[in-house]
Coordinates of C-alpha atoms and ligand atoms in Angstrom, one line a residue:
X48 CA 190.3 30.4 -76.6
X49 CA 187.4 28.8 -74.7
X50 CA 188.1 25.2 -73.6
X51 CA 185.3 22.8 -74.6
X52 CA 184.8 20.3 -71.8
X53 CA 183.0 16.9 -71.7
X54 CA 181.9 15.6 -68.3
X55 CA 181.3 11.9 -67.4
X56 CA 179.2 11.6 -64.3
X57 CA 176.5 14.2 -63.5
X58 CA 176.0 13.4 -59.8
X59 CA 176.9 15.5 -56.8
X60 CA 180.4 16.7 -57.7
X61 CA 179.9 16.3 -61.5
X62 CA 177.0 18.8 -61.3
X63 CA 179.0 21.1 -59.1
X64 CA 182.0 21.1 -61.4
X65 CA 179.7 21.6 -64.4
X66 CA 178.2 24.7 -62.6
X67 CA 181.7 26.1 -61.9
X68 CA 183.1 25.4 -65.4
X69 CA 180.0 27.0 -67.0
X70 CA 179.2 29.9 -64.6
X71 CA 182.2 30.7 -62.4
X72 CA 185.5 30.0 -64.0
X73 CA 187.1 31.7 -67.0
X74 CA 187.9 30.1 -70.3
X75 CA 185.7 27.0 -70.3
X76 CA 182.3 25.7 -71.3
X77 CA 180.6 22.3 -71.0
X78 CA 179.7 21.0 -74.4
X79 CA 179.1 17.3 -73.6
X80 CA 177.8 15.3 -70.7
X81 CA 177.3 11.5 -70.0
X82 CA 175.9 9.5 -67.2
X83 CA 174.7 5.9 -67.0
X84 CA 171.6 7.5 -65.6
X85 CA 170.7 9.5 -68.8
X86 CA 167.9 11.4 -67.0
X87 CA 170.5 12.8 -64.6
X88 CA 172.6 14.1 -67.5
X89 CA 169.7 15.6 -69.3
X90 CA 168.5 17.2 -66.1
X91 CA 171.8 19.0 -65.6
X92 CA 171.7 20.3 -69.2
X93 CA 168.2 21.8 -68.8
X94 CA 168.6 23.1 -65.2
X95 CA 172.0 24.8 -65.9
X96 CA 170.8 25.9 -69.4
X97 CA 173.8 24.3 -71.0
X98 CA 174.4 24.3 -74.8
X99 CA 175.6 20.7 -74.4
X100 CA 174.9 17.3 -76.0
X101 CA 174.0 14.3 -73.9
X102 CA 176.1 11.3 -74.9
X103 CA 174.7 7.8 -74.3
X104 CA 178.2 6.4 -74.3
X105 CA 181.1 7.9 -72.4
X106 CA 183.7 6.7 -74.9
X107 CA 181.8 8.5 -77.7
X108 CA 182.0 11.7 -75.5
X109 CA 185.8 11.2 -75.1
X110 CA 186.4 10.7 -78.8
X111 CA 184.0 13.5 -79.9
X112 CA 185.9 16.2 -81.9
X113 CA 183.8 18.8 -80.0
X114 CA 185.4 17.7 -76.7
X115 CA 188.9 19.2 -76.1
X116 CA 189.2 18.1 -72.4
X117 CA 187.4 15.5 -70.2
X118 CA 186.2 15.7 -66.6
X119 CA 185.7 12.3 -64.9
X120 CA 183.3 12.6 -62.0
X121 CA 181.7 9.1 -62.1
X122 CA 182.1 6.5 -59.4
X123 CA 185.7 5.5 -58.5
X124 CA 185.8 2.0 -60.0
X125 CA 185.1 3.5 -63.5
X126 CA 187.9 6.1 -63.4
X127 CA 190.7 4.0 -64.8
X128 CA 188.8 3.0 -67.9
X129 CA 187.9 6.6 -68.8
X130 CA 191.2 8.1 -67.9
X131 CA 193.0 5.5 -70.1
X132 CA 190.6 6.3 -72.9
X133 CA 191.2 10.0 -72.6
X134 CA 195.0 9.4 -72.8
X135 CA 194.5 7.2 -75.8
X136 CA 192.6 10.0 -77.4
X137 CA 195.4 12.4 -76.5
X138 CA 193.0 14.6 -74.5
X139 CA 193.7 16.3 -71.1
X140 CA 191.7 14.8 -68.4
X141 CA 190.7 16.0 -64.9
X142 CA 189.8 12.9 -62.9
X143 CA 188.2 13.2 -59.5
X144 CA 189.8 11.2 -56.7
X145 CA 190.6 8.4 -56.5
X146 CA 192.5 8.2 -59.7
X147 CA 191.8 4.5 -59.5
X148 CA 190.7 2.3 -56.6
X149 CA 193.9 0.3 -56.6
X150 CA 197.6 1.2 -57.0
X151 CA 197.7 -1.2 -59.9
X152 CA 195.0 0.8 -61.7
X153 CA 196.9 4.0 -61.0
X154 CA 200.1 2.5 -62.3
X155 CA 198.4 1.5 -65.5
X156 CA 197.5 5.2 -66.0
X157 CA 201.0 6.3 -65.1
X158 CA 202.5 3.9 -67.7
X159 CA 200.0 5.0 -70.4
X160 CA 200.7 8.7 -69.7
X161 CA 204.5 8.2 -69.8
X162 CA 204.2 6.2 -73.0
X163 CA 202.1 9.1 -74.5
X164 CA 205.1 11.3 -73.6
X165 CA 203.3 14.4 -72.2
X166 CA 201.3 14.9 -69.0
X167 CA 197.5 14.8 -69.7
X168 CA 196.2 13.9 -66.2
X169 CA 195.2 16.1 -63.2
X170 CA 193.8 14.4 -60.2
X171 CA 191.0 16.1 -58.1
X172 CA 193.1 16.4 -55.0
X173 CA 191.8 19.9 -54.1
X174 CA 193.2 20.3 -50.6
X175 CA 196.7 21.6 -51.7
X176 CA 194.6 24.5 -53.3
X177 CA 192.8 25.2 -50.1
X178 CA 193.9 28.5 -48.4
X179 CA 193.9 26.9 -45.0
X180 CA 196.3 24.1 -46.0
X181 CA 198.5 26.5 -47.9
X182 CA 198.8 28.8 -44.8
X183 CA 199.6 25.7 -42.7
X184 CA 202.3 24.6 -45.2
X185 CA 203.8 28.2 -45.1
X186 CA 204.2 27.9 -41.3
X187 CA 206.0 24.5 -41.7
X188 CA 208.2 25.8 -44.6
X189 CA 209.1 28.9 -42.6
X190 CA 210.5 26.7 -39.7
X191 CA 208.3 28.6 -37.1
X192 CA 207.6 25.4 -35.2
X193 CA 210.7 23.4 -36.1
X194 CA 210.5 20.0 -37.7
X195 CA 207.1 18.2 -37.7
X196 CA 207.2 15.4 -35.1
X197 CA 203.5 14.3 -35.0
X198 CA 200.2 15.1 -36.8
X199 CA 196.8 14.6 -35.3
X200 CA 194.1 14.6 -38.0
X201 CA 190.4 13.9 -38.3
X202 CA 188.2 13.4 -41.4
X203 CA 184.6 13.5 -40.2
X204 CA 181.4 13.3 -42.3
X205 CA 178.0 13.7 -40.8
X206 CA 176.7 10.5 -42.5
X207 CA 177.2 8.4 -45.6
X208 CA 174.9 6.4 -47.9
X209 CA 174.2 2.7 -47.9
X210 CA 176.6 2.2 -50.9
X211 CA 179.5 3.4 -48.7
X212 CA 181.7 0.5 -47.5
X213 CA 184.5 0.1 -44.9
X214 CA 187.2 0.1 -47.5
X215 CA 185.8 3.3 -49.0
X216 CA 186.9 5.0 -45.8
X217 CA 190.4 4.5 -47.2
X218 CA 190.0 4.7 -51.0
X219 CA 187.3 7.5 -51.0
X220 CA 187.8 9.4 -47.8
X221 CA 191.3 9.0 -46.3
X222 CA 192.7 9.3 -49.8
X223 CA 192.5 13.1 -49.3
X224 CA 194.8 13.0 -46.3
X225 CA 197.1 10.4 -48.0
X226 CA 197.7 13.0 -50.7
X227 CA 197.7 16.3 -48.9
X228 CA 200.0 15.2 -46.0
X229 CA 202.6 14.0 -48.6
X230 CA 202.4 17.6 -50.0
X231 CA 202.3 19.3 -46.6
X232 CA 205.3 17.4 -45.2
X233 CA 207.2 16.9 -48.4
X234 CA 207.6 13.3 -47.3
X235 CA 206.3 9.8 -48.1
X236 CA 204.9 6.9 -46.0
X237 CA 206.8 3.9 -44.9
X238 CA 204.2 2.1 -42.8
X239 CA 200.5 2.1 -41.9
X240 CA 198.2 0.5 -39.3
X241 CA 194.4 0.6 -38.9
X242 CA 192.6 0.3 -35.5
X243 CA 188.9 0.1 -35.0
X244 CA 187.5 1.8 -31.8
X245 CA 184.0 0.9 -30.5
X246 CA 181.6 1.0 -33.5
X247 CA 179.1 3.9 -33.6
X248 CA 175.5 2.9 -33.2
X249 CA 174.8 5.4 -36.0
X250 CA 176.9 3.5 -38.5
X251 CA 175.0 1.2 -40.9
X252 CA 175.2 -2.5 -40.0
X253 CA 177.8 -3.4 -42.7
X254 CA 180.1 -0.4 -41.9
X255 CA 182.9 -0.4 -39.4
X256 CA 183.0 3.2 -38.3
X257 CA 185.0 5.0 -36.9
X258 CA 188.5 3.9 -37.9
X259 CA 191.9 5.3 -36.8
X260 CA 194.8 5.1 -39.2
X261 CA 198.4 5.3 -37.8
X262 CA 201.2 6.2 -40.3
X263 CA 204.9 6.7 -40.2
X264 CA 206.8 8.7 -42.8
X265 CA 210.3 8.3 -44.2
X266 CA 211.5 11.3 -42.0
X267 CA 210.1 9.6 -38.9
X268 CA 207.0 11.8 -38.5
X269 CA 204.1 9.9 -36.8
X270 CA 200.5 10.6 -38.0
X271 CA 197.1 9.6 -36.7
X272 CA 194.0 10.2 -38.7
X273 CA 190.6 9.6 -37.3
X274 CA 188.1 8.7 -40.0
X275 CA 184.5 9.0 -38.7
X276 CA 181.9 9.1 -41.5
X277 CA 178.8 9.1 -39.2
X278 CA 179.7 11.8 -36.7
X279 CA 176.2 13.4 -37.1
X280 CA 177.2 17.0 -36.1
X281 CA 178.8 18.2 -39.3
X282 CA 181.5 18.1 -41.9
X283 CA 184.7 18.5 -39.9
X284 CA 188.3 18.3 -41.2
X285 CA 191.1 18.7 -38.6
X286 CA 194.9 18.8 -39.0
X287 CA 197.2 19.6 -36.1
X288 CA 201.0 19.6 -36.6
X289 CA 203.1 19.2 -33.5
X290 CA 206.6 20.6 -34.2
X291 CA 209.8 20.7 -32.2
X292 CA 209.0 24.2 -30.9
X293 CA 205.3 24.8 -31.4
X294 CA 202.0 23.6 -32.8
X295 CA 200.2 24.7 -35.9
X296 CA 196.5 23.8 -36.7
X297 CA 194.6 23.9 -39.9
X298 CA 192.4 27.1 -39.7
X299 CA 188.6 26.5 -39.1
X300 CA 186.5 27.8 -42.0
X301 CA 185.5 31.4 -41.5
X302 CA 182.2 31.7 -39.6
X303 CA 180.3 34.4 -37.7
X304 CA 180.7 34.1 -33.9
X305 CA 177.3 34.3 -32.3
X306 CA 176.4 35.3 -28.7
X307 CA 172.7 34.7 -28.2
X308 CA 170.4 32.8 -25.8
X309 CA 173.2 32.7 -23.3
X310 CA 175.4 30.8 -25.7
X311 CA 178.6 31.6 -27.6
X312 CA 178.6 29.6 -30.9
X313 CA 179.9 29.4 -34.5
X314 CA 178.3 27.3 -37.2
X315 CA 179.9 24.1 -38.5
X316 CA 179.6 23.3 -42.2
X317 CA 177.8 20.1 -43.1
X318 CA 178.7 19.6 -46.8
X319 CA 182.1 19.1 -48.5
X320 CA 180.9 21.3 -51.4
X321 CA 180.9 24.3 -49.0
X322 CA 184.0 23.4 -47.0
X323 CA 186.3 23.3 -50.0
X324 CA 184.3 25.5 -52.4
X325 CA 187.3 27.8 -53.0
X326 CA 189.8 25.0 -53.5
X327 CA 187.5 23.3 -56.1
X328 CA 187.3 26.6 -58.1
X329 CA 191.1 27.1 -57.9
X330 CA 192.0 23.6 -58.9
X331 CA 189.7 23.6 -61.9
X332 CA 190.8 27.1 -63.0
X333 CA 194.4 25.9 -62.8
X334 CA 193.5 22.9 -65.0
X335 CA 191.8 25.1 -67.6
X336 CA 194.7 27.5 -67.6
X337 CA 197.3 24.7 -67.8
X338 CA 195.5 23.0 -70.7
X339 CA 195.4 26.3 -72.6
X340 CA 199.1 26.9 -71.8
X341 CA 199.9 23.3 -73.0
X342 CA 201.5 22.1 -69.7
X343 CA 199.8 20.5 -66.7
X344 CA 201.2 21.4 -63.3
X345 CA 198.5 20.1 -60.8
X346 CA 198.3 16.9 -58.8
X347 CA 199.6 14.2 -61.3
X348 CA 198.9 10.6 -62.0
X349 CA 202.0 9.9 -59.9
X350 CA 200.4 11.6 -57.0
X351 CA 197.3 9.5 -57.6
X352 CA 199.5 6.4 -57.6
X353 CA 201.5 7.3 -54.5
X354 CA 198.3 7.9 -52.5
X355 CA 196.9 4.6 -53.8
X356 CA 200.0 2.6 -52.8
X357 CA 199.5 3.8 -49.2
X358 CA 195.7 3.1 -49.5
X359 CA 196.4 -0.5 -50.7
X360 CA 198.5 -0.9 -47.5
X361 CA 195.7 0.6 -45.4
X362 CA 193.2 -1.9 -46.9
X363 CA 195.5 -4.8 -46.0
X364 CA 195.9 -3.3 -42.5
X365 CA 192.2 -3.1 -42.0
X366 CA 192.0 -6.9 -42.2
X367 CA 195.3 -7.9 -40.6
X368 CA 195.4 -5.4 -37.8
X369 CA 199.2 -5.4 -38.3
X370 CA 201.7 -2.7 -39.2
X371 CA 201.9 -2.9 -43.0
X372 CA 204.9 -1.5 -44.9
X373 CA 204.4 1.0 -47.7
X374 CA 206.8 0.7 -50.6
X375 CA 206.7 3.5 -53.1
X376 CA 209.0 3.2 -56.1
X377 CA 211.2 6.2 -57.0
X378 CA 209.3 8.9 -58.9
X379 CA 210.1 8.8 -62.6
X380 CA 211.8 11.9 -64.0
X381 CA 208.7 12.4 -66.2
X382 CA 206.9 13.6 -63.1
X383 CA 209.6 16.1 -62.0
X384 CA 211.6 16.1 -58.7
Ligands
LIG159 P1 177.4 10.5 -57.1 O1 176.9 9.1 -56.9 O2 176.6 11.6 -56.6 O3 177.6 10.8 -58.7 C1 178.3 9.9 -59.5 C2 177.6 9.9 -60.9 O4 178.3 9.1 -61.8 C3 176.2 9.2 -60.8 O5 175.2 10.1 -61.4 C4 176.3 7.9 -61.6 O6 175.1 7.5 -62.2 C5 177.4 8.2 -62.5 N1 178.2 7.1 -62.9 C6 178.7 6.1 -62.2 N2 179.4 5.2 -62.9 C7 179.3 5.7 -64.2 C8 179.8 5.2 -65.5 N3 180.5 4.0 -65.6 N4 179.6 5.9 -66.6 C9 178.9 7.1 -66.5 N5 178.4 7.6 -65.3 C10 178.6 6.9 -64.2 O7 178.9 10.5 -56.6 P2 179.8 11.8 -56.2 O8 179.7 12.0 -54.8 O9 179.5 12.9 -57.2 O10 181.3 11.2 -56.5 C11 181.7 11.0 -57.8 C12 183.3 10.9 -57.7 O11 183.8 12.2 -57.2 C13 183.8 9.9 -56.8 O12 185.0 9.3 -57.3 C14 184.1 10.6 -55.5 O13 185.2 10.0 -54.8 C15 184.5 12.0 -56.0 N6 184.2 13.0 -55.1 C16 185.2 13.9 -54.8 C17 185.0 14.9 -53.8 C18 186.1 15.8 -53.5 O14 186.1 16.4 -52.4 N7 187.2 16.0 -54.3 C19 183.7 15.1 -53.2 C20 182.7 14.2 -53.6 C21 183.0 13.2 -54.5
LIG160 C1 183.8 12.2 -50.8 O1 183.9 11.4 -52.0 C2 184.8 13.2 -50.8 O2 185.8 13.2 -51.5 C3 184.7 14.1 -49.6 O3 185.7 15.1 -49.7 C4 185.0 13.2 -48.4 O4 185.0 14.0 -47.2 C5 184.0 12.1 -48.4 O5 184.3 11.2 -47.3 C6 184.1 11.3 -49.6 O6 183.1 10.2 -49.6

């Protein structure tokens, strides 16, 4: 059976997910699109030669009998509304991160999904599907470096647009580390602190950039994450785990090693679309397969909530400069162990 998908938000990642659901993955087609910028939606339909209807209202798309599953790829503040509407319609929904921009918004989704009685939500946390992160987790699980003591991470973007704000460095950017490090370490956060180094002259006037987030986990592991969204040189994701008996680093993306002009060099990617292209394909194929099998197994609304609880604490820490506790309630049985 081919899964008929409706997509809300036809911008950068929405268009990329439409491309993969239409041209790369198995078992799906895009039959409906919506965007507050209608021209953007219409342009995607014509350029990707979709047999899809442009809906002027996202809720009409969600309720349409032609739509069997929903992809939410609009701006973060709109996610809660559309995910709740998909749950109310009883339709599986893949929501790009963040699930909602606050923990409260995520909890509203968790409560609605639990009331519905069956998992309908997968969150677009793609890093656990990335081959490099999976290889890193395998090293930790095998015990080759002993227990993880410290992690040194960096999340660097070459630049961001004018709409990007200091708190988005947490809710839109660090949210990836907040999710993947819980998965990598099988652990949760107990406190966070945010420090601001010297501001880069390349950062827009309103933006405090870079930031360093310091976290402690329940098992006592200490994590530092550098968030630098105007680094200029490329799109660079780093994760180094310091264990009791060794060190394990996230592999660099595969790139040809060049020797020319008296230089030894490898290219650095500049776009998240390319850095995690494999993981995006795998996460969405898993969503399609799970919907067809009747059981979602990917990153859940609880994962979205857990990351948002830590993100809320980071936002508070940005202002206070203090160490802020992170209090995550026990995971409901509905979401497994
Ligand atoms: P974008 O600005 O390129 O595209 C967003 C689109 O959504 C725009 O066309 C906008 O008109 C539309 N939109 C906004 N609010 C809407 C509403 N209420 N109803 C209908 N359409 C609406 O943004 P981008 O970069 O594609 O990001 C979209 C979402 O995807 C964000 O939540 C972002 O965090 C996430 N994202 C995830 C990535 C990942 O690595 N998993 C990478 C990039 C974005
Ligand atoms: C963007 O929304 C993403 O999710 C990218 O993966 C991240 O690197 C970027 O900072 C976000 O703005």
